[in-house]
mmCIF file of C-alpha atoms in Angstrom:
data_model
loop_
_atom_site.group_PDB
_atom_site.id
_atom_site.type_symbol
_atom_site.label_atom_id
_atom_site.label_comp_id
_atom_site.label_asym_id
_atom_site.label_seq_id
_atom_site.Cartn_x
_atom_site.Cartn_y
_atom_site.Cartn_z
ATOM 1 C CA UNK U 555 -20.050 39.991 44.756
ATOM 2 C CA UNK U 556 -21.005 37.175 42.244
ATOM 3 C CA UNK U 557 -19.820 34.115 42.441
ATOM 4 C CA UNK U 558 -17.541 32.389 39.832
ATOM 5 C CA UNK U 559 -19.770 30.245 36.992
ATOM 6 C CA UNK U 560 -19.455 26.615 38.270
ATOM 7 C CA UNK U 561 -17.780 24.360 35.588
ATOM 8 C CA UNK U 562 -21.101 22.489 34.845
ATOM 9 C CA UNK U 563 -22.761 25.697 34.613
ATOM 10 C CA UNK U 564 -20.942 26.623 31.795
ATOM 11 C CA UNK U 565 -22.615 26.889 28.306
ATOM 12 C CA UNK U 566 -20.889 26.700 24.528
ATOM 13 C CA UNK U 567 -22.746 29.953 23.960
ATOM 14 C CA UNK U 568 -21.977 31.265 27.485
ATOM 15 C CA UNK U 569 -18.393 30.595 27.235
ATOM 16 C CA UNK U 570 -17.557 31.970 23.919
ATOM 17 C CA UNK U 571 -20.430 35.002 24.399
ATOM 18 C CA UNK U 572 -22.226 34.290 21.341
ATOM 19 C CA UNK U 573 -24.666 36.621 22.066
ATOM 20 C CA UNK U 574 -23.019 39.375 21.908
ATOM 21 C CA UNK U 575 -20.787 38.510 19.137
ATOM 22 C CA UNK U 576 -23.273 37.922 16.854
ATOM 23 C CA UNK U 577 -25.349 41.060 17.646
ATOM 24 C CA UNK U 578 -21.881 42.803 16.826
ATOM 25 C CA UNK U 579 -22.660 43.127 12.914
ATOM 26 C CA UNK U 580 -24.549 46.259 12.142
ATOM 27 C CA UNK U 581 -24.936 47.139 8.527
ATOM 28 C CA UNK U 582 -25.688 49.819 6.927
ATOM 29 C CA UNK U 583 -27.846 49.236 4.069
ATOM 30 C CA UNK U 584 -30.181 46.689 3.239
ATOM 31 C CA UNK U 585 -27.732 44.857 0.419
ATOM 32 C CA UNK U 586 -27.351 41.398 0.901
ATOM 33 C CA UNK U 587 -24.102 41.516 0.404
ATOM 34 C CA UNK U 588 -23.027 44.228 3.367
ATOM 35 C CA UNK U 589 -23.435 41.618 5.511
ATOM 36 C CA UNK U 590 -20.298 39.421 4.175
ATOM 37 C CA UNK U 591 -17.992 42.430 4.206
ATOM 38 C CA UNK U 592 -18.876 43.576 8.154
ATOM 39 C CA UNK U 593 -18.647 39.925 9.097
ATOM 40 C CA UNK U 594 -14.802 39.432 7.022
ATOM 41 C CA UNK U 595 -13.653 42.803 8.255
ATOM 42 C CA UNK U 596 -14.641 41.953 11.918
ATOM 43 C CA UNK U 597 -13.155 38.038 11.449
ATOM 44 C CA UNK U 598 -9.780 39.725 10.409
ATOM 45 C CA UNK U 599 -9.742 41.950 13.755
ATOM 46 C CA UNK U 600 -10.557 38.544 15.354
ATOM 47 C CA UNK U 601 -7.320 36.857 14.147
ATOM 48 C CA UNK U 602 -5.412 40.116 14.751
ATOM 49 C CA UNK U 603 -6.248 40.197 18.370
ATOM 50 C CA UNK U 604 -4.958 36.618 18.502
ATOM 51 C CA UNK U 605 -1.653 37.762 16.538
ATOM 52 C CA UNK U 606 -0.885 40.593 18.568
ATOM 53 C CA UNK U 607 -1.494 37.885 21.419
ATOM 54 C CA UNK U 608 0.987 35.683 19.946
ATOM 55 C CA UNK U 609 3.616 38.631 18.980
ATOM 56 C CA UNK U 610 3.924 39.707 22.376
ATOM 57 C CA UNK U 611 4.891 36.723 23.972
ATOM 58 C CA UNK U 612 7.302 35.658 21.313
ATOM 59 C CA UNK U 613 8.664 38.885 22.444
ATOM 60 C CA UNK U 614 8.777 38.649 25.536
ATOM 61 C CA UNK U 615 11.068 34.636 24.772
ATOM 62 C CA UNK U 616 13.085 35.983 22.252
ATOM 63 C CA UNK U 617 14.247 39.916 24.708
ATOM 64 C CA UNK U 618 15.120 37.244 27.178
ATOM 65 C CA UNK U 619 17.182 35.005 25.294
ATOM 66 C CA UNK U 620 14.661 31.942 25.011
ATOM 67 C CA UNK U 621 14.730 31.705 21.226
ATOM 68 C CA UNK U 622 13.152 28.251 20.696
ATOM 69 C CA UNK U 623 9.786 28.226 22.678
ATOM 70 C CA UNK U 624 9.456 31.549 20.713
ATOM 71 C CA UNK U 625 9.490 29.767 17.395
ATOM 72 C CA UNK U 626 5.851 28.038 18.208
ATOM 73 C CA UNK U 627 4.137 31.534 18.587
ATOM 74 C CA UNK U 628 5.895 32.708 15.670
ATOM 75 C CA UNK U 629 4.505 29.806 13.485
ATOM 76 C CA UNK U 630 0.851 30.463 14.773
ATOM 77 C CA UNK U 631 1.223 34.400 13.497
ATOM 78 C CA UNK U 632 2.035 32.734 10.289
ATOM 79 C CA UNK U 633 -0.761 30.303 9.665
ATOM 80 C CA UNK U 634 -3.417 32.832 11.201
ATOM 81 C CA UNK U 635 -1.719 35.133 8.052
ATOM 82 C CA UNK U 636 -2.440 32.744 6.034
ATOM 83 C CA UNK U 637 -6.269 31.962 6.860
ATOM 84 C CA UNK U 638 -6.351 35.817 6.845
ATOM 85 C CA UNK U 639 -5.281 35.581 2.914
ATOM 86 C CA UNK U 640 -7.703 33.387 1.789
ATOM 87 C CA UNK U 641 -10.920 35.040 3.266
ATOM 88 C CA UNK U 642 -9.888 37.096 0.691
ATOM 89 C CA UNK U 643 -10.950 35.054 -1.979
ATOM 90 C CA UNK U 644 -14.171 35.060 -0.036
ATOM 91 C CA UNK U 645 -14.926 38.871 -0.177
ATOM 92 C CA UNK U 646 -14.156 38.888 -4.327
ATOM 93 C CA UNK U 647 -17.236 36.555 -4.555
ATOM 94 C CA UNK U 648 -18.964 39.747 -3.897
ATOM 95 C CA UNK U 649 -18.884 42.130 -7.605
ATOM 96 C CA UNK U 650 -18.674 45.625 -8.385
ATOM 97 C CA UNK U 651 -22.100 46.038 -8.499
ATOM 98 C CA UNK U 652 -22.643 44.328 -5.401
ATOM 99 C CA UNK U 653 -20.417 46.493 -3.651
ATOM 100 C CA UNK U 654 -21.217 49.947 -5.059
ATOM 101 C CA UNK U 655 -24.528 49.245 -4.251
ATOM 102 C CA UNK U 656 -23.488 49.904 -0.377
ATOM 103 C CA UNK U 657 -20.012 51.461 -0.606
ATOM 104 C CA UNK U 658 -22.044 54.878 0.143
ATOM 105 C CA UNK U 659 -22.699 53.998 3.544
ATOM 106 C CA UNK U 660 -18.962 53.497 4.631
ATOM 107 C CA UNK U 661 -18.251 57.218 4.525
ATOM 108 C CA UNK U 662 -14.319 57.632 5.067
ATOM 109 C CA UNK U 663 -13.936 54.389 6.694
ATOM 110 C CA UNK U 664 -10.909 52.135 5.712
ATOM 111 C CA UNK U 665 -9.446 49.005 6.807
ATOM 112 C CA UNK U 666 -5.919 51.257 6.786
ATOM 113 C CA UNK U 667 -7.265 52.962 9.793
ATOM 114 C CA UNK U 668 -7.399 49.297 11.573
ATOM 115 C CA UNK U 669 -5.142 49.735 14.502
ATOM 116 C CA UNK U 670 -4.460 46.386 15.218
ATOM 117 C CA UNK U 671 -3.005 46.293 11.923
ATOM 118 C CA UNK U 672 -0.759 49.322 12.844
ATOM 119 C CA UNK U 673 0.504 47.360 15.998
ATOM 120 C CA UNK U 674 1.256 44.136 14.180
ATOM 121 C CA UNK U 675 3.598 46.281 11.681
ATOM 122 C CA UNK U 676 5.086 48.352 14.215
ATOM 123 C CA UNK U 677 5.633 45.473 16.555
ATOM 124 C CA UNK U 678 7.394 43.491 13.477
ATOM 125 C CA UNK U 679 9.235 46.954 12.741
ATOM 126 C CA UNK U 680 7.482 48.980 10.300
ATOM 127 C CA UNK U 681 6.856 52.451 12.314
ATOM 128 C CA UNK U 682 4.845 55.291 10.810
ATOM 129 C CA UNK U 683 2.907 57.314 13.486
ATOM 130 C CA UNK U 684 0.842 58.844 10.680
ATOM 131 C CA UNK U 685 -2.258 56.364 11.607
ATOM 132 C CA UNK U 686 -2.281 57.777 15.253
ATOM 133 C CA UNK U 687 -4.383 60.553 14.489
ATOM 134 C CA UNK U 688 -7.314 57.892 13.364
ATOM 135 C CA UNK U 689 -7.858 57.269 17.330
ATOM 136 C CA UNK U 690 -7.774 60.542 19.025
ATOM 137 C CA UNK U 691 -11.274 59.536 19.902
ATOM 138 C CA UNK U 692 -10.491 56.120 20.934
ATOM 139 C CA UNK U 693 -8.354 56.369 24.382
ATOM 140 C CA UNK U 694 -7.394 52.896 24.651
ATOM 141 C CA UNK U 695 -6.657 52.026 21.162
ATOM 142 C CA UNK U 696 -4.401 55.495 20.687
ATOM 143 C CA UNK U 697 -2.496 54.525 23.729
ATOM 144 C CA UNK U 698 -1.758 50.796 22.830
ATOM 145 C CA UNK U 699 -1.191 51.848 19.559
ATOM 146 C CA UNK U 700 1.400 54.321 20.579
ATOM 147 C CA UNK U 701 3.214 51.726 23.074
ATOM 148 C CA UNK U 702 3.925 49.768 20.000
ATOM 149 C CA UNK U 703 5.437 52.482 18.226
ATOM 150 C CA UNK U 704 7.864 54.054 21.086
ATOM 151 C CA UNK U 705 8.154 50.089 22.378
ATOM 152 C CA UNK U 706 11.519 47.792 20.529
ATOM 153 C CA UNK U 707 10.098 46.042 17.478
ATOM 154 C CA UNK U 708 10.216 42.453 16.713
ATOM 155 C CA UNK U 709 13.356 42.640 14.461
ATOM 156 C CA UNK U 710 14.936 44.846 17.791
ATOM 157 C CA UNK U 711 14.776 42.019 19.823
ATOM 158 C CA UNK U 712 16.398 39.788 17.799
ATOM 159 C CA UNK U 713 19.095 41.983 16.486
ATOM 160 C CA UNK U 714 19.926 42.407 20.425
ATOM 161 C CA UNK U 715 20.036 38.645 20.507
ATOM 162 C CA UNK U 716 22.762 38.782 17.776
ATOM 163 C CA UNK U 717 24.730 41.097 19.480
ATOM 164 C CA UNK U 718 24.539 39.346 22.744
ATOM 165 C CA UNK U 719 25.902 35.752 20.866
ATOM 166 C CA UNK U 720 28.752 37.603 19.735
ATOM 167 C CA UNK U 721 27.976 38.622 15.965
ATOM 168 C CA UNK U 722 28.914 41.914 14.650
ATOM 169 C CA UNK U 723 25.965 44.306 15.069
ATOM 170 C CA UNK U 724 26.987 47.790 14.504
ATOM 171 C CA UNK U 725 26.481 49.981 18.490
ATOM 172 C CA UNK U 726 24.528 52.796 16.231
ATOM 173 C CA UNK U 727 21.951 49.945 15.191
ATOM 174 C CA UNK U 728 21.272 48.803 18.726
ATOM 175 C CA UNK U 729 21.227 52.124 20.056
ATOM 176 C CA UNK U 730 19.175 53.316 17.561
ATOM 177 C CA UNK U 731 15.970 55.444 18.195
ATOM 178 C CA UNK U 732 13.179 52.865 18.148
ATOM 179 C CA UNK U 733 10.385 54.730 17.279
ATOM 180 C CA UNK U 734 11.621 55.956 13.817
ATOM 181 C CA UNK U 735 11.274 53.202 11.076
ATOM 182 C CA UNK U 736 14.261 50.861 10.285
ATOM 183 C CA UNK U 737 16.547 51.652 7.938
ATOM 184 C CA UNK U 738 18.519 48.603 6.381
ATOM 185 C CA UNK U 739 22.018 48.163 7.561
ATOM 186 C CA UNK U 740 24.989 46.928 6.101
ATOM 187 C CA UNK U 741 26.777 45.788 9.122
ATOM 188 C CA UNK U 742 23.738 43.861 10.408
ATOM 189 C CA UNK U 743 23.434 42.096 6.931
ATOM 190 C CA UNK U 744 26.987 40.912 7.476
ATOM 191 C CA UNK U 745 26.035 39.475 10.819
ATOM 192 C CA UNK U 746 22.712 37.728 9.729
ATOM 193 C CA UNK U 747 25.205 36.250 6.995
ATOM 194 C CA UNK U 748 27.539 35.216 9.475
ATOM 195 C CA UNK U 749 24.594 33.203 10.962
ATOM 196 C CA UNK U 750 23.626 31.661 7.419
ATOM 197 C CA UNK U 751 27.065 30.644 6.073
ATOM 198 C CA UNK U 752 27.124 28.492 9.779
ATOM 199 C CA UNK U 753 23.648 27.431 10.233
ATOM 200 C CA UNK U 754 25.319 24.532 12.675
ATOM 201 C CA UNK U 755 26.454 26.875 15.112
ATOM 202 C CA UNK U 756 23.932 29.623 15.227
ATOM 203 C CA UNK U 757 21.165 27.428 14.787
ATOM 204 C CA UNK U 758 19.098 29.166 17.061
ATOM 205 C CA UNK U 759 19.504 32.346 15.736
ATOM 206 C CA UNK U 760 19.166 31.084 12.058
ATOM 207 C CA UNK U 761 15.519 29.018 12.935
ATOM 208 C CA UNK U 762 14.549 32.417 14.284
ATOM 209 C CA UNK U 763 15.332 34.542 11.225
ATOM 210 C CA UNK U 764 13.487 31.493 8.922
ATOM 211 C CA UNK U 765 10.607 32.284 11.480
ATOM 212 C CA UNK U 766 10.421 35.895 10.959
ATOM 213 C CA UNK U 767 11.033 35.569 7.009
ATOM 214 C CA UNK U 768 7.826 33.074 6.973
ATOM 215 C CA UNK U 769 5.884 36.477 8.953
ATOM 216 C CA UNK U 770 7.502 38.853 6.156
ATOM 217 C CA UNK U 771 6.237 36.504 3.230
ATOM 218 C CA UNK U 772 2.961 36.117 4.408
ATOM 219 C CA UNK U 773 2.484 39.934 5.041
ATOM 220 C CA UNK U 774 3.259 40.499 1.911
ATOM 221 C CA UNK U 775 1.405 37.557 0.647
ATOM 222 C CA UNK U 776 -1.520 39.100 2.385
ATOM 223 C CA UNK U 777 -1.213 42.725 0.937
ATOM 224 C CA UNK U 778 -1.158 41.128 -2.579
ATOM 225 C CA UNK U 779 -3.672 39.350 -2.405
ATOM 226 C CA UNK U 780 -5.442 42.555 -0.822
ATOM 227 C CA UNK U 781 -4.178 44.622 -3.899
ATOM 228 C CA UNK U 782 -5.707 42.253 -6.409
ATOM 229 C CA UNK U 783 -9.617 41.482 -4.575
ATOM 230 C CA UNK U 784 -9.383 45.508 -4.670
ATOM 231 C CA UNK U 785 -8.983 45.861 -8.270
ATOM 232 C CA UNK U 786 -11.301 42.897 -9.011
ATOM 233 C CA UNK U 787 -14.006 44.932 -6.774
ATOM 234 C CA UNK U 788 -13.152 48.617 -7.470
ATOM 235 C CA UNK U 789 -10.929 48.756 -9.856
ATOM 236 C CA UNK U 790 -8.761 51.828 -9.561
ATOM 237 C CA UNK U 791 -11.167 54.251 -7.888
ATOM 238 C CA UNK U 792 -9.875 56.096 -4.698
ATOM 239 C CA UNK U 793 -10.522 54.079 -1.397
ATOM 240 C CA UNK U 794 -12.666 55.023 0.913
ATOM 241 C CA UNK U 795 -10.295 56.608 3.399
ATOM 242 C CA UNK U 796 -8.977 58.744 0.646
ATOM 243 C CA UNK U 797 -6.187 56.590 -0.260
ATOM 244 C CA UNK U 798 -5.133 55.984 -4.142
ATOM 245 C CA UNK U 799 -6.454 52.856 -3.398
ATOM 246 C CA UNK U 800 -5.150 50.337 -5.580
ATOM 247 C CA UNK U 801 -2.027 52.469 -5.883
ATOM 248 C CA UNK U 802 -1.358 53.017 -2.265
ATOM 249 C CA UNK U 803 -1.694 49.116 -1.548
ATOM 250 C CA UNK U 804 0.598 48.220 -4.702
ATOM 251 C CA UNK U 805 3.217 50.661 -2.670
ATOM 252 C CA UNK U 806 2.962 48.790 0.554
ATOM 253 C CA UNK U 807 4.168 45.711 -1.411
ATOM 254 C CA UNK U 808 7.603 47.066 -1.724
ATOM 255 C CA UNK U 809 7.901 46.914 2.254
ATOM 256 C CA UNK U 810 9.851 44.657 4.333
ATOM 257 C CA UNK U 811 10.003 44.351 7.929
ATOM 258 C CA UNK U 812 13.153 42.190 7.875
ATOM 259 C CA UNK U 813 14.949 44.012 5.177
ATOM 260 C CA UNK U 814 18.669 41.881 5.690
ATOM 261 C CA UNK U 815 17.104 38.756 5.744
ATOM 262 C CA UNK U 816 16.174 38.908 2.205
ATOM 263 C CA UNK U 817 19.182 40.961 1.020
ATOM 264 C CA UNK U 818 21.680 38.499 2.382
ATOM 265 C CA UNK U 819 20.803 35.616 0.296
ATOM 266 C CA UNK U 820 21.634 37.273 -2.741
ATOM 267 C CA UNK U 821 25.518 37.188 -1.357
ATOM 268 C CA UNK U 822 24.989 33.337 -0.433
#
């Protein structure tokens, strides 16, 4: 059995296993520029292992009632979002011809098969067990992926939370089947409203819709910004997966994981 590292023992590189991280990027090509787009793909399933991190244990506080300590996880998500956005404007240094120059080599791979990505929206609500089938071949990341999807979203928890303080939820919303994707309610806009028009008394419960708004604005802050380095690289060819490209990701812009908490503040 070998014995724990001592603390003195311990190295920058050891500790943070630079090694193998940075014998992790393995291009394709020879372009220059392949480089830049392994190492910003594999930085954004970086952040996204720290956001699922951070999702589940703002879970966890808000499915047991503890909605403040929640709101500082909930906060991180939404400044690693926005780091995520502008290594963006990073990739679209790279041109057309730079990227066509490799594109070949990426075969049907697309970042829409990420399935981190797939847990972060299904955890925040947004179900679609489409993207299972890209990881039949990956054990681990097909199960985990599937937890999130059968699992109570995000948006779940806190709509339980509602109901528990007393505000009107409607019993077919909670007992809903919470694998299927959410469809926008009435009666729970009328009890998120309840919580707005009285921010003094359900200031809990308000803080932590503000919270999940900020994770809604940044997805989709994220996705635009997405939609436009796309057309600035490739135009509007087909993606590599065999999406419409540009067109599919202009689509995903019309999603909203929260869908009452934007809808009520038109009846403010």
């Amino acid at each position: 059995m070998t014995e724990a590292a001592h603390p003195s023992d311990i190295t920058y590189s050891g500790y943070l296993a630079l090694d193998d991280l940075l014998a992790a990027q393995h291009p394709l090509s020879t372009e220059h520029d392949e480089m830049l787009f392994v190492i910003i793909h594999q930085t954004k399933e970086l952040w996204l292992k720290q956001i699922l991190h951070e999702v589940a244990l703002a879970q966890g506080l808000v499915r047991a009632g503890d909605l403040v300590p929640a709101y500082k996880s909930l906060a991180r998500v939404s400044r690693i979002q926005a780091v995520m956005t502008m290594s963006w404007d990073i990739l679209a240094t790279m041109t057309p011809a730079d990227y066509l120059r490799f594109r070949g080599v990426l075969g049907s791979s697309s970042g829409f098969q990420s399935d981190q990505f797939r847990r972060f929206e299904s955890m925040l609500g947004l179900k679609d067990d489409r993207f299972l089938r890209f990881h039949e071949e990956r054990p681990e990341a097909y199960a985990a992926l599937k937890a999130a999807l059968e699992a109570p979203s995000l948006y779940d928890d806190a709509l339980a939370q509602l109901a528990a303080a007393g505000l009107p939820v409607p019993a077919e919303v909670l007992a809903r089947d919470v694998s299927r994707p959410y469809q926008p309610s009435e009666g729970v806009e009328d009890a998120w409203l309840e919580v707005y028009r009285d921010t003094t008394r359900w200031w809990p419960l308000y803080q932590l819709a503000e919270k999940l708004v900020d994770l809604d604005d940044a997805l989709l802050t994220w996705r635009h910004k997405h939609v436009v380095t796309v057309e600035r690289i490739i135009g509007r060819r087909r993606g590599t997966g065999g999406t419409e490209g540009v067109g599919y990701l202009t689509e995903t812009l019309q999603r909203r994981c929260f869908p009452e908490l934007w809808s009520l503040r038109t009846r403010l």
